[in-house]
Short mmCIF file of C-alpha atoms and ligand atoms in Angstrom, two decimals:
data_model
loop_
_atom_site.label_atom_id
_atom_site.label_comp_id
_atom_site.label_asym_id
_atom_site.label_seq_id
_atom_site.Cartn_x
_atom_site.Cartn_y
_atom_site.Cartn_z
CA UNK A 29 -11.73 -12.15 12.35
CA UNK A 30 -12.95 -9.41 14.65
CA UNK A 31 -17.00 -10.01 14.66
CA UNK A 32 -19.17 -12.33 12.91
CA UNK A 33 -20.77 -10.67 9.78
CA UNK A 34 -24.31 -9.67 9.51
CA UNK A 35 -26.71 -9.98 6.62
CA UNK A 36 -29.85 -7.36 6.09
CA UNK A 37 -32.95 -9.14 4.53
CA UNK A 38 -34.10 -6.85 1.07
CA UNK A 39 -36.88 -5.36 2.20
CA UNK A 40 -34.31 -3.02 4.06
CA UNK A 41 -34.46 0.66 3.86
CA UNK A 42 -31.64 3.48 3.49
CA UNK A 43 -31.54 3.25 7.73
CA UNK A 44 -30.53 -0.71 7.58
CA UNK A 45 -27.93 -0.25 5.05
CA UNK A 46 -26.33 2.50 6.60
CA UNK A 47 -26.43 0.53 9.97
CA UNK A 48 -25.21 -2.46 8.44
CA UNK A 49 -22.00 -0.74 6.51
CA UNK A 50 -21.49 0.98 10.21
CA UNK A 51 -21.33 -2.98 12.06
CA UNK A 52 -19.61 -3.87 9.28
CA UNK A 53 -17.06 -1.54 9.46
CA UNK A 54 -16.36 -1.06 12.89
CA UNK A 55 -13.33 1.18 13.78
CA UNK A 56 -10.58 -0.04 16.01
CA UNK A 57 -10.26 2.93 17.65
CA UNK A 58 -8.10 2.04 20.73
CA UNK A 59 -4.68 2.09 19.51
CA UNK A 60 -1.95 4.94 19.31
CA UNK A 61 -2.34 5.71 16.08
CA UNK A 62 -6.26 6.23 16.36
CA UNK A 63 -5.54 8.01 20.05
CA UNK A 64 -3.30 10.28 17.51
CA UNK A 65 -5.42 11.55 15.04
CA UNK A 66 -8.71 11.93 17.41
CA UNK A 67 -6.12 14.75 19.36
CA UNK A 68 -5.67 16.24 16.15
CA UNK A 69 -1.95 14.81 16.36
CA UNK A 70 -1.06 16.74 19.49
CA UNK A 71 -0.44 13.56 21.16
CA UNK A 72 2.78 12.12 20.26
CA UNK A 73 3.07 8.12 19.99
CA UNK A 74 5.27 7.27 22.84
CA UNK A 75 2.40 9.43 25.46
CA UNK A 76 0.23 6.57 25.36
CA UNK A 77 2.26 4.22 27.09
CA UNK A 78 -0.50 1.50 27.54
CA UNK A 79 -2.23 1.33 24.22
CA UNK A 80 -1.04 -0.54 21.36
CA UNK A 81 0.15 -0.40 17.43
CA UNK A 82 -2.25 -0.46 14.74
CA UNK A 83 -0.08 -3.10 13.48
CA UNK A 84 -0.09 -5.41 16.49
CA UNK A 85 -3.87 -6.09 15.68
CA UNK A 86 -4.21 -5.74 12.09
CA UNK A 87 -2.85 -9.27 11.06
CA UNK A 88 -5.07 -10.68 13.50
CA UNK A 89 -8.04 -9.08 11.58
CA UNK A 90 -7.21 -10.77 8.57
CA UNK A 91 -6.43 -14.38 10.63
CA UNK A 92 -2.81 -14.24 10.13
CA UNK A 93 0.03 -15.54 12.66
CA UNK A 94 2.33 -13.44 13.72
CA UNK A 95 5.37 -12.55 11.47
CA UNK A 96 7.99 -13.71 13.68
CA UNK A 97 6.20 -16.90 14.03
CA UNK A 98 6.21 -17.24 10.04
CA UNK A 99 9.98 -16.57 10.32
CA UNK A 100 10.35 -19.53 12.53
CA UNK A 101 8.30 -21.70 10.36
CA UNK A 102 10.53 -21.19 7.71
CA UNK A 103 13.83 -21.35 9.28
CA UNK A 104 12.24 -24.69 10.63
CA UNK A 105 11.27 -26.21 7.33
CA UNK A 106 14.28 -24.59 5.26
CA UNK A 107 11.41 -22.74 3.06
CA UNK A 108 12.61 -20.49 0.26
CA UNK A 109 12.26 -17.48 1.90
CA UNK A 110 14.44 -18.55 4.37
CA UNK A 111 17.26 -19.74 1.89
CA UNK A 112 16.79 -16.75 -0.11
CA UNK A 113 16.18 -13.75 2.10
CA UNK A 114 16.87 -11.37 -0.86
CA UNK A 115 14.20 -12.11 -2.93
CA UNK A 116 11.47 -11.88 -0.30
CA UNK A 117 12.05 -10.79 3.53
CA UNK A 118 14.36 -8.22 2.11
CA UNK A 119 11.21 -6.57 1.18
CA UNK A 120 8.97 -6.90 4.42
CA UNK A 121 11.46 -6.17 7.27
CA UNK A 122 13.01 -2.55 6.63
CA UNK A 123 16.30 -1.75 8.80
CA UNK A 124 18.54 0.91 8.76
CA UNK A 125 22.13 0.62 8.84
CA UNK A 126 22.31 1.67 12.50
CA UNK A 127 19.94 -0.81 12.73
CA UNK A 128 21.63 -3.58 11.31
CA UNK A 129 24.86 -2.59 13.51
CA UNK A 130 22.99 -2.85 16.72
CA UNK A 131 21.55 -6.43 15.60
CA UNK A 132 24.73 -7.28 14.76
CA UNK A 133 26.10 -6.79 18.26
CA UNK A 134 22.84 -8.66 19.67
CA UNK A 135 21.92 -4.93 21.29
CA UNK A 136 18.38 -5.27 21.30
CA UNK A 137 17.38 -2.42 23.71
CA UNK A 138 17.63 0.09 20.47
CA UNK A 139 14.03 -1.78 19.45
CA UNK A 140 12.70 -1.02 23.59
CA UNK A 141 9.84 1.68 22.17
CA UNK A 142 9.09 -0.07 18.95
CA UNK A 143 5.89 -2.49 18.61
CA UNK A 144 6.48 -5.72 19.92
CA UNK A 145 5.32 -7.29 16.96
CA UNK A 146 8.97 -5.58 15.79
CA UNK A 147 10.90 -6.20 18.15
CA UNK A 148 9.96 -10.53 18.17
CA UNK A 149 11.27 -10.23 14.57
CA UNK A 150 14.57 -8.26 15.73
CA UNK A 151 15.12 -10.51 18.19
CA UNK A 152 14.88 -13.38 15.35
CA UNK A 153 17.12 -11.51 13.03
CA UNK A 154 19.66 -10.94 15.70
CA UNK A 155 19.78 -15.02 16.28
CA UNK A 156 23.41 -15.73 15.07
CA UNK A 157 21.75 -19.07 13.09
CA UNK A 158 19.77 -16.22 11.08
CA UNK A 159 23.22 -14.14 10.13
CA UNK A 160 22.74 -14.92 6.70
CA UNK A 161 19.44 -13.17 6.13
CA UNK A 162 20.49 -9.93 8.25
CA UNK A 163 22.78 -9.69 5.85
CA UNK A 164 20.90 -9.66 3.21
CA UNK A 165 18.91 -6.55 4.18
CA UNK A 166 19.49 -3.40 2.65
CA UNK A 167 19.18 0.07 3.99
CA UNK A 168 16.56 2.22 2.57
CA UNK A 169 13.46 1.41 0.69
CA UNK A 170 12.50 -1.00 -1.56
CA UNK A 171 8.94 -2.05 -2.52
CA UNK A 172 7.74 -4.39 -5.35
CA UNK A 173 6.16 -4.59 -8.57
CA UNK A 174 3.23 -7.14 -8.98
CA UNK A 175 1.80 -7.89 -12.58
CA UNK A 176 -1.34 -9.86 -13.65
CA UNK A 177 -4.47 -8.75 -15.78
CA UNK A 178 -7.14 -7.69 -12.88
CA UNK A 179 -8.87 -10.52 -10.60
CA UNK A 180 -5.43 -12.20 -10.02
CA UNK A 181 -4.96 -11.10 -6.50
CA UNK A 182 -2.29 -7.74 -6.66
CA UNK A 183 -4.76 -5.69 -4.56
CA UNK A 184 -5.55 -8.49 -1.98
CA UNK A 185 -1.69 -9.44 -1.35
CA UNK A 186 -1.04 -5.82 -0.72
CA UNK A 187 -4.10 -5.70 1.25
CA UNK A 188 -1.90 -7.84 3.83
CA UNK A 189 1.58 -7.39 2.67
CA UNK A 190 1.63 -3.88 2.80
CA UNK A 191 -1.28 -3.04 5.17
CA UNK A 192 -0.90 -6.32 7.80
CA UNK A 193 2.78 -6.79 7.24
CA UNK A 194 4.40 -3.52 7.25
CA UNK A 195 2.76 -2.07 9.91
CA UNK A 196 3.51 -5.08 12.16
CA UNK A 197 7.05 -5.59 11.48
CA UNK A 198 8.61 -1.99 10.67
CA UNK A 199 5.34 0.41 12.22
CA UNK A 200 5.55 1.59 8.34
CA UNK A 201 3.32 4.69 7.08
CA UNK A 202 1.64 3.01 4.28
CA UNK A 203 0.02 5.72 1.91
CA UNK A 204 -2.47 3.77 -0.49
CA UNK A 205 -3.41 5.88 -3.50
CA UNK A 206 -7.34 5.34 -4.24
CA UNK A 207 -8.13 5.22 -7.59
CA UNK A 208 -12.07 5.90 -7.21
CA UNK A 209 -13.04 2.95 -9.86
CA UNK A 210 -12.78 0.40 -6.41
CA UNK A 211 -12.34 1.54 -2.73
CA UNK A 212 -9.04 -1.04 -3.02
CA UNK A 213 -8.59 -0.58 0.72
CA UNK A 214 -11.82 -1.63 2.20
CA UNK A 215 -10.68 -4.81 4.28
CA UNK A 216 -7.88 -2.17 6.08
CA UNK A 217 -11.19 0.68 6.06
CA UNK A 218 -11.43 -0.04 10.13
CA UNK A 219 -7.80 0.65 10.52
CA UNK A 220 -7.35 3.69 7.81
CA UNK A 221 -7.82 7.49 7.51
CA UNK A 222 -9.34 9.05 4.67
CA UNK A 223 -6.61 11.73 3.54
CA UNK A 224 -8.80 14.16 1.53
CA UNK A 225 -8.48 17.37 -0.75
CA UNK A 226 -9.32 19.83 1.45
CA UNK A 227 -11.64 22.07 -0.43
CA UNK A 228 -12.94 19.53 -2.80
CA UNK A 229 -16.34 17.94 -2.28
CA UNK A 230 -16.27 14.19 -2.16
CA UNK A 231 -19.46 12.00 -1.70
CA UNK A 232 -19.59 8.46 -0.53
CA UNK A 233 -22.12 5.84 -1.22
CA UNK A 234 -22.97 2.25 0.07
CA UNK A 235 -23.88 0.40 -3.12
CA UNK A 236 -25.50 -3.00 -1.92
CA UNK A 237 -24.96 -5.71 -4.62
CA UNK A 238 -28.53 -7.04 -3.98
CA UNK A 239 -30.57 -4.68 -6.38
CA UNK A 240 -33.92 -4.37 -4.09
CA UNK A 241 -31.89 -2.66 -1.73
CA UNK A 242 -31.36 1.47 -1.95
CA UNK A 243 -27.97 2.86 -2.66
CA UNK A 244 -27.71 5.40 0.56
CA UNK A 245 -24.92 8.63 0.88
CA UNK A 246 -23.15 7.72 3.47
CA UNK A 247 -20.23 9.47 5.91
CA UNK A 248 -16.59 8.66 5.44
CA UNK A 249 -16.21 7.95 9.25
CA UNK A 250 -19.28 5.22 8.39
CA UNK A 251 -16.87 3.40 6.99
CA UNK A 252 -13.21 4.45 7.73
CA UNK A 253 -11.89 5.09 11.40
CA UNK A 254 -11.65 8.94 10.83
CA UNK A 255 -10.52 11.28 7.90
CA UNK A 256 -8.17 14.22 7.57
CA UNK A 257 -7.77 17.21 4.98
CA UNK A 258 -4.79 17.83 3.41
CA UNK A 259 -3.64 20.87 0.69
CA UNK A 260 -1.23 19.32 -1.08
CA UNK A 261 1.33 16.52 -1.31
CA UNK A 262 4.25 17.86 1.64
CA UNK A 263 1.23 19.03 4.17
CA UNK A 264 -0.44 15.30 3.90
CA UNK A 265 3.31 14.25 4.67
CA UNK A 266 3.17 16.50 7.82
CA UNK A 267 0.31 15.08 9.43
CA UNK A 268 0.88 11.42 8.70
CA UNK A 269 2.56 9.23 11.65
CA UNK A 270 4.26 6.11 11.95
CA UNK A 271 2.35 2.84 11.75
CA UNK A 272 -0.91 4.58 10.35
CA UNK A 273 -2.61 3.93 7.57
CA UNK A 274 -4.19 6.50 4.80
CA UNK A 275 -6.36 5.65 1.85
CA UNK A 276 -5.73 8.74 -0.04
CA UNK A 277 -7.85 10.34 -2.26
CA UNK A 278 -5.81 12.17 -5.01
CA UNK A 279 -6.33 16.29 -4.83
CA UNK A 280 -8.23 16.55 -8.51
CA UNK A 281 -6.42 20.70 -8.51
CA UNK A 282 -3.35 19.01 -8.39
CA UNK A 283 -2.50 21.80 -5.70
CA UNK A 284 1.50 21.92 -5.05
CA UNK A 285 2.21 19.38 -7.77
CA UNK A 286 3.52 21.27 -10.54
CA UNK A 287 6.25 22.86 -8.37
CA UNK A 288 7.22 19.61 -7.08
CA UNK A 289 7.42 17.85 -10.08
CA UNK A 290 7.97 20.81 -12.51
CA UNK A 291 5.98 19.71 -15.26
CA UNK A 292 2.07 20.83 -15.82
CA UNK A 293 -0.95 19.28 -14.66
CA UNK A 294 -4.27 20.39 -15.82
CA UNK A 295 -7.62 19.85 -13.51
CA UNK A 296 -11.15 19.20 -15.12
CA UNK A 297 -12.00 22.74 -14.47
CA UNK A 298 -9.09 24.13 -16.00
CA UNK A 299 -8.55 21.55 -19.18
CA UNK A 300 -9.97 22.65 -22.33
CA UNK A 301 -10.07 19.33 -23.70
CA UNK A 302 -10.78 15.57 -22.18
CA UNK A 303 -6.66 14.96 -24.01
CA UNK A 304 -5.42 18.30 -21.81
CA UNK A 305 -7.34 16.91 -18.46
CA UNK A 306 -4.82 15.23 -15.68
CA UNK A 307 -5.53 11.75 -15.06
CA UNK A 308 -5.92 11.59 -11.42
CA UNK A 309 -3.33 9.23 -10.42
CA UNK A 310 -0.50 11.38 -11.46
CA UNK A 311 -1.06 12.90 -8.54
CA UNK A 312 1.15 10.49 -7.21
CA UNK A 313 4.62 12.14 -9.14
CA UNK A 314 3.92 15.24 -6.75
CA UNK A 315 3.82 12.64 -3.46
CA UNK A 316 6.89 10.76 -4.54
CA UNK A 317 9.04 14.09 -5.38
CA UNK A 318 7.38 15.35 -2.27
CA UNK A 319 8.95 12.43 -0.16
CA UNK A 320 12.26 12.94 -2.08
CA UNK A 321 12.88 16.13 -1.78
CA UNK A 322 11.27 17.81 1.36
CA UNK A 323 12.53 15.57 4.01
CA UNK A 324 9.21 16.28 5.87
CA UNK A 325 9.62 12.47 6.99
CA UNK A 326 12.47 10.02 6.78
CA UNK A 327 10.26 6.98 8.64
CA UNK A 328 10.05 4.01 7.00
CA UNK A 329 7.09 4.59 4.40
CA UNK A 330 5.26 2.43 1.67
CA UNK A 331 3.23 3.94 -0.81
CA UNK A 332 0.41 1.39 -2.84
CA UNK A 333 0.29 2.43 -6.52
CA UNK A 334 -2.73 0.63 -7.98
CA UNK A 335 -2.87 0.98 -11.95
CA UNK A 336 0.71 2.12 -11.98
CA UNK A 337 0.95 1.77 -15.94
CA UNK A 338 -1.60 4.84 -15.96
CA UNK A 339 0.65 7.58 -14.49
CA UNK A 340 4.57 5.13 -15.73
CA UNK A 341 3.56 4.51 -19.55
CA UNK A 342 6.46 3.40 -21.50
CA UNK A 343 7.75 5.68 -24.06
CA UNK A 344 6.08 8.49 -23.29
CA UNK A 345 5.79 11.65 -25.36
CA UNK A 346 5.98 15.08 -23.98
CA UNK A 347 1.89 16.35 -24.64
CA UNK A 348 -0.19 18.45 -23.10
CA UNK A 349 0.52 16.93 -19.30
CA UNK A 350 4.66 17.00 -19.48
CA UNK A 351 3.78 13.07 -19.58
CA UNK A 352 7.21 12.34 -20.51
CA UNK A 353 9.17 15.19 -18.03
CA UNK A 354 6.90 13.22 -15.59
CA UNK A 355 7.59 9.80 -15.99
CA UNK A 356 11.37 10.56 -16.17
CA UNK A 357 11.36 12.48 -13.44
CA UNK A 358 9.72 9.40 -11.58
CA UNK A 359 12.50 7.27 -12.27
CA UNK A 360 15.19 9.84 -10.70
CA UNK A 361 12.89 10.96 -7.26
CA UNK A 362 11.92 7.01 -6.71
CA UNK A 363 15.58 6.60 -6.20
CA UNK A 364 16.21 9.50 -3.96
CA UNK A 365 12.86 8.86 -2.14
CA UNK A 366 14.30 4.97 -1.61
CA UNK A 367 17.38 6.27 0.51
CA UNK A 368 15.03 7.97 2.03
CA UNK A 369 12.99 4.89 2.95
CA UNK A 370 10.76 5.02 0.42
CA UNK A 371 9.47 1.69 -0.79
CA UNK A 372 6.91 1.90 -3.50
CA UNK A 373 4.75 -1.38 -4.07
CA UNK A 374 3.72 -1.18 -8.06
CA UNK A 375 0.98 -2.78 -9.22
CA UNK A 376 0.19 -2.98 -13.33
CA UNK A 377 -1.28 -5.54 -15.98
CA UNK A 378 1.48 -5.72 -17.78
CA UNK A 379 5.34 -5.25 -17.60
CA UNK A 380 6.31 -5.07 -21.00
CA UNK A 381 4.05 -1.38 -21.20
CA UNK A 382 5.83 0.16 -18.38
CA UNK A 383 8.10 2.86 -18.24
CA UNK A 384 11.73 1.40 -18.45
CA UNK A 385 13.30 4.33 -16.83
CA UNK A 386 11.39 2.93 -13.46
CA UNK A 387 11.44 -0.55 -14.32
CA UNK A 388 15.37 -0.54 -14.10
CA UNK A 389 14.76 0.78 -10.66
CA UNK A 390 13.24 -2.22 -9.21
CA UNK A 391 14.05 -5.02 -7.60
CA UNK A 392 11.70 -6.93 -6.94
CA UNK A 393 8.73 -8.54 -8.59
CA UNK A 394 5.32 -10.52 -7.88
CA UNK A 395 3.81 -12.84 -10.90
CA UNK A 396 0.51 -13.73 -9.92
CA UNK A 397 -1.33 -16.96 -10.92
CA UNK A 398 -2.05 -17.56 -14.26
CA UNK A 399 0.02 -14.50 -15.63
CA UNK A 400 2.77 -15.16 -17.99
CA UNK A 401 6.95 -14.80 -17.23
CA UNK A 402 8.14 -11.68 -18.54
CA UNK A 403 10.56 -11.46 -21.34
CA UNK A 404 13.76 -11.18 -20.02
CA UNK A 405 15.06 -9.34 -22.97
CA UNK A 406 13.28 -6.11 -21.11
CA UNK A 407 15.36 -3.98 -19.93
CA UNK A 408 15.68 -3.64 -16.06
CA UNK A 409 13.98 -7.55 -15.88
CA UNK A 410 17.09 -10.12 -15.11
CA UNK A 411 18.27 -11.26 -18.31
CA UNK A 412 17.37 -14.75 -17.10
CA UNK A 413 14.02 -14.94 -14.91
CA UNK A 414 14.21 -17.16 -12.45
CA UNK A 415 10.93 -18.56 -12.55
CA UNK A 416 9.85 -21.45 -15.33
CA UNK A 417 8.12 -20.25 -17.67
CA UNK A 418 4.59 -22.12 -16.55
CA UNK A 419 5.15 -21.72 -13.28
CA UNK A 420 2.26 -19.27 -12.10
CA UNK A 421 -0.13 -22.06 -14.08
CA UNK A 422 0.50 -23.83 -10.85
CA UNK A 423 -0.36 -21.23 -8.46
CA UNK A 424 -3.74 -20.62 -6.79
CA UNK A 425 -6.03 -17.78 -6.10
CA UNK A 426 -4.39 -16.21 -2.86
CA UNK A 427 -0.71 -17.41 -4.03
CA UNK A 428 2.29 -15.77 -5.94
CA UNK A 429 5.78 -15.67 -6.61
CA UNK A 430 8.14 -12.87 -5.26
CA UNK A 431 11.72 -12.86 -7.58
CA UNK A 432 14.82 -10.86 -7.76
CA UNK A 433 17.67 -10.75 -10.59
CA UNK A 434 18.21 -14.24 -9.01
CA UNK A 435 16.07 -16.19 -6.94
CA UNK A 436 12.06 -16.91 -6.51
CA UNK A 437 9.76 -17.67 -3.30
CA UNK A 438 6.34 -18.57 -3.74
CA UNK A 439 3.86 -16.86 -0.65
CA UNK A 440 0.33 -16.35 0.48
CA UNK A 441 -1.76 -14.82 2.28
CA UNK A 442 -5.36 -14.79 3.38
CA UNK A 443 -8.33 -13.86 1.44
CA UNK A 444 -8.73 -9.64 2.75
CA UNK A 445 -12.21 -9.67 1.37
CA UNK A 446 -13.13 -12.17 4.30
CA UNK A 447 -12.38 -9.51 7.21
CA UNK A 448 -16.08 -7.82 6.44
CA UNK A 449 -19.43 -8.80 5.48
CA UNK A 450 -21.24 -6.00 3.49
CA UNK A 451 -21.40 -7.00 -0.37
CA UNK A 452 -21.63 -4.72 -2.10
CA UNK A 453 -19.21 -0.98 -3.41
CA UNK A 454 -18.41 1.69 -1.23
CA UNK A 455 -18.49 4.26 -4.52
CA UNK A 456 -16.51 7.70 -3.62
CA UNK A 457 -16.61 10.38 -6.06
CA UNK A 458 -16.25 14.11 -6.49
CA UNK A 459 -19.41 15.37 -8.25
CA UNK A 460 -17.87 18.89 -8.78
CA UNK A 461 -15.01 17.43 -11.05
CA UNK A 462 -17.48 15.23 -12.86
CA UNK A 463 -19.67 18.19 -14.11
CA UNK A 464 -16.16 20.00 -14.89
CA UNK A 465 -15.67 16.89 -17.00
CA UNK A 466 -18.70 16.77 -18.16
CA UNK A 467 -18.43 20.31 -19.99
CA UNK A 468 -15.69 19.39 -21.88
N1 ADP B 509 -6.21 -15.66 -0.16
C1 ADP B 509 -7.17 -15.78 -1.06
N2 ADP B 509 -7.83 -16.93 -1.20
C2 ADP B 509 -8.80 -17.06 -2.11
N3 ADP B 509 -9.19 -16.08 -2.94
C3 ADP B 509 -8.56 -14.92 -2.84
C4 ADP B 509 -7.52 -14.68 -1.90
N4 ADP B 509 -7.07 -13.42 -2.05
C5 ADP B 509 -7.82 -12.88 -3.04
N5 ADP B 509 -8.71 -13.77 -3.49
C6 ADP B 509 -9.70 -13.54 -4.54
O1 ADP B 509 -9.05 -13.09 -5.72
C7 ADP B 509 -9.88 -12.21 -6.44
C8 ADP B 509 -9.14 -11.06 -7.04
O2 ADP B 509 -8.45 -10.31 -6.12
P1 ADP B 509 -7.89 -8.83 -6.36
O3 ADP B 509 -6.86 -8.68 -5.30
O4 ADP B 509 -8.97 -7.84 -6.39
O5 ADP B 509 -7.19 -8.92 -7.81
P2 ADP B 509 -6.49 -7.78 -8.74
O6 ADP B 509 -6.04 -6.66 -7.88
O7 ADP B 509 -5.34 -8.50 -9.41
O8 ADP B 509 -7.51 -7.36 -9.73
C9 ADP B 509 -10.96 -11.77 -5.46
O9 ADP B 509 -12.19 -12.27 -5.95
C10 ADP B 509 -10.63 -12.41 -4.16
O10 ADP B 509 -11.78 -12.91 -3.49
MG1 MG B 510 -6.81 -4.69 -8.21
#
C-alpha cells in the first residue's frame, strides 16, 4: 500500500476533513498517463520516454504481485486457470490477431513500446509450454458478467480486475460508469479522471462516517488525480488514452445520445413526469453505440457497468424512453463494439431479470459467494453450468468463480477498500437535476 493511513480525532473541523480526504487520496501523478492529461493531451504517450504506465503501479497499490508472476504460479501448480485458459485468462489478457501471429513466431519486439508489465506476460504467452492457452485467446473484446445481491464483492473484484489488471497487462482504457448512489471507484480515485458533463453543475462532498464530524464540499481534484469535461459520448472517446482510467459521470441532458442510439431520452428538466424521466445509467447505450459505430478508438477498452439490470431489463416494453428499441439495440452495438475491442464487464443482482438479447452475447460469468447457480434453462446461460450447484456456499468474501459454456476457475483478489483510510462517502451529485426532479 502506498502510505500508511491517517485517522482525524472528532473534534475536527471542515479544514481537517478536507486535509485528511486530500492525504488520503493522494494522486500518483508521475506517470504518462497523468503527464497526458496535465498537457491537456498534447503530449502523446511514447514522448515521455522515462516515466511509467499507470498500470505498472496500480497493482502494487492494492498489494498485488505482478500478473506474469500469477501466470507462473499457476502454470507451476497446474491451477485451473492454467488448464482452462478459456474460462478465465481469456478475459484479462486481450490480443489481437496480429498479435497472436507475432507470439506465435516468438517475435517479441512488436511488444518493445508497450508497458513492461505487458510485455513479461507476452513473453510468458509466447513460451512454447504455454501454446495451449495462446490459443485459447480470442481477438476482440470480451468482458464478463458478475451476479450476486449487493455486499458480495462485484464492485471490489472489478476494482482490481478491471482497474489493476487491465491496465497492467493490455494498457486498457477502462471507462467506469458512476452511478452517484456510491463513488464505486474510490480505491482507483488516485489513479482516475473525473470525465464530467460539461455544462452541468456537479458538487462533491466528504461525508465522514463518524457523525461529530462536518460533512465539507469538497474539489474533485481533492480526491481524484484530475478531471476533464466532455459533451457527449464520441468527444469523451476523443480525449481518453490508453492505460487511463475515467470514473465517468453520466451527462444527465443525455447530449448526443438519441442520435447514437436512435431512440428518446428525456432529462429531468425536460420530463413531464418522474415515468417519462431517463434513468441516468442509460447513458451508457449512447457510449456503447458510440464505441461501435464511430471508430473514434479501436484500443483495447473496458467499460464497468454497475447496476446493469437498470438500463438491460428483460422483456422490455417500448414506453416513454424507447426502453425496448434501447435494450435491443444494446445487444446488436455490444457485438460490433466487441470486434472492436470492446469488452464490457456487467455487473447485476440477478441473471434471470436481464435482458436475453445481451445475455446470449456473453461469455463469461462471475458467481460470487453465497449467490445461487443460475438456471441453465436461460437462454444464452450453458445448458449445463459448470459449477455445483452449492458451490459459491464455499467461497469467501474476496473470492469467486469465473465460468464459460464449459469450464469454472475460482480467483481472488485483495480487499480494494484497504488501499485508503478515510471512512466515510465521497457523495457527488448534481443539485440542478435534483430540483428539476424535484418539480415533477
Ligand atoms: N478481498 C477481500 N477480502 C475481504 N473482504 C473483501 C474483499 N473484497 C471485498 N471485500 C468486502 O466485501 C464487501 C462488499 O464488497 P462490494 O464489492 O462493495 O460488493 P457488491 O458490489 O457486490 O455490492 C465489502 O465490505 C468489502 O470490504
Ligand atoms: Mg457494488
Amino acid at each position: 500500500m502506498s502510505h500508511a493511513r491517517t485517522q482525524i480525532d472528532s473534534t475536527g473541523g471542515p479544514d481537517e476533513v478536507r486535509e485528511w480526504v486530500r492525504q488520503e487520496f493522494e494522486s500518483h501523478d508521475d506517470s504518462k498517463q497523468a503527464y497526458y492529461h496535465d498537457s491537456g493531451g498534447t503530449f502523446g504517450l511514447d514522448a515521455q520516454g522515462n516515466r511509467h504506465h499507470d498500470g505498472e503501479s496500480i497493482y502494487q497499490h492494492f498489494g498485488a504481485k505482478p500478473f506474469w508472476k500469477v501466470l507462473e504460479g499457476a502454470e507451476t501448480s497446474n491451477h485451473p486457470a492454467y488448464r482452462y485458459p478459456s474460462a478465465y485468462l481469456n478475459a484479462l489478457i486481450h490480443v489481437s490477431d496480429a498479435d497472436i501471429w507475432a507470439l506465435e513466431r516468438g517475435d517479441l519486439s512488436r511488444f518493445d513500446h508497450e508497458p513492461e508489465t505487458r510485455q513479461r506476460v507476452m513473453e510468458w504467452l509466447s513460451r512454447p509450454e504455454n501454446r495451449e492457452v495462446l490459443d485459447a485467446m480470442d481477438d476482440g473484446g470480451i468482458g464478463w458478467h458478475a451476479h450476486s445481491k449487493p455486499g458480495k464483492g462485484k464492485t471490489s473484484a472489478a476494482n482490481f480486475l478491471a482497474g489493476a489488471r487491465m491496465t497492467e497487462i493490455n494498457n486498457e482504457t477502462v471507462l467506469w460508469q458512476l452511478t452517484l448512489d456510491e463513488c464505486e471507484i474510490l480505491p482507483l480515485a488516485p489513479f482516475t479522471t473525473l470525465a464530467m458533463p460539461a455544462g452541468v453543475e456537479v458538487t462533491v462532498e466528504a461525508v465522514p462516517r463518524d457523525d461529530r464530524l462536518p460533512r465539507v464540499a469538497i474539489e474533485p481534484t481533492d480526491v481524484f488525480r484530475d478531471t476533464l469535461t466532455y459533451t457527449d459520448p464520441v468527444d469523451l472517446l476523443e480525449q481518453t488514452c490508453p492505460g487511463a482510467i475515467y470514473g465517468v459521470l453520466p451527462d444527465p441532458k443525455f447530449r448526443g445520445c438519441e442520435r447514437l442510439v436512435e431512440a428518446s431520452f428525456t432529462s429531468a428538466w425536460e420530463a413531464e413526469d418522474t415515468e417519462e424521466n431517463t434513468d441516468l445509467v442509460e447513458w451508457m447505450h449512447g457510449l456503447v453505440h458510440a464505441r461501435a459505430k464511430k471508430d473514434v478508438t479501436l484500443h483495447p477498452t473496458t467499460a464497468v457497468i454497475d447496476e446493469a439490470g437498470d438500463m438491460l431489463p428483460i422483456r422490455p416494453e417500448n414506453d416513454a424512453n424507447d426502453t425496448k428499441t434501447k435494450v435491443k439495440g444494446f445487444a446488436e452495438a455490444f457485438g460490433k463494439a466487441r470486434k472492436k475491442n470492446l469488452s464490457c464487464v456487467f455487473m447485476s443482482h440477478s441473471l434471470a431479470t436481464f435482458e436475453e438479447t445481451v445475455r446470449e452475447k456473453e461469455r463469461l460469468w462471475m458467481t460470487m459467494p453465497e449467490t445461487p447457480r443460475p438456471s441453465g434453462s436461460l437462454t444464452g446461460l450453458p445448458d449445463s453450468i459448470p459449477i455445483y450447484p452449492n458451490y459459491s456456499s464455499g467461497l469467501s468474501k474476496g473470492e469467486a468463480v469465473m465460468w464459460n459454456s464449459m469450464n469454472f476457475v475460482p480467483i481472488s483478489w485483495p480487499n480494494p477498500y484497504r488501499t485508503y483510510g478515510f471512512e466515510g462517502e465521497i457523495s457527488i451529485s448534481y443539485p440542478e437535476r435534483e430540483v428539476a426532479l424535484d418539480a415533477l
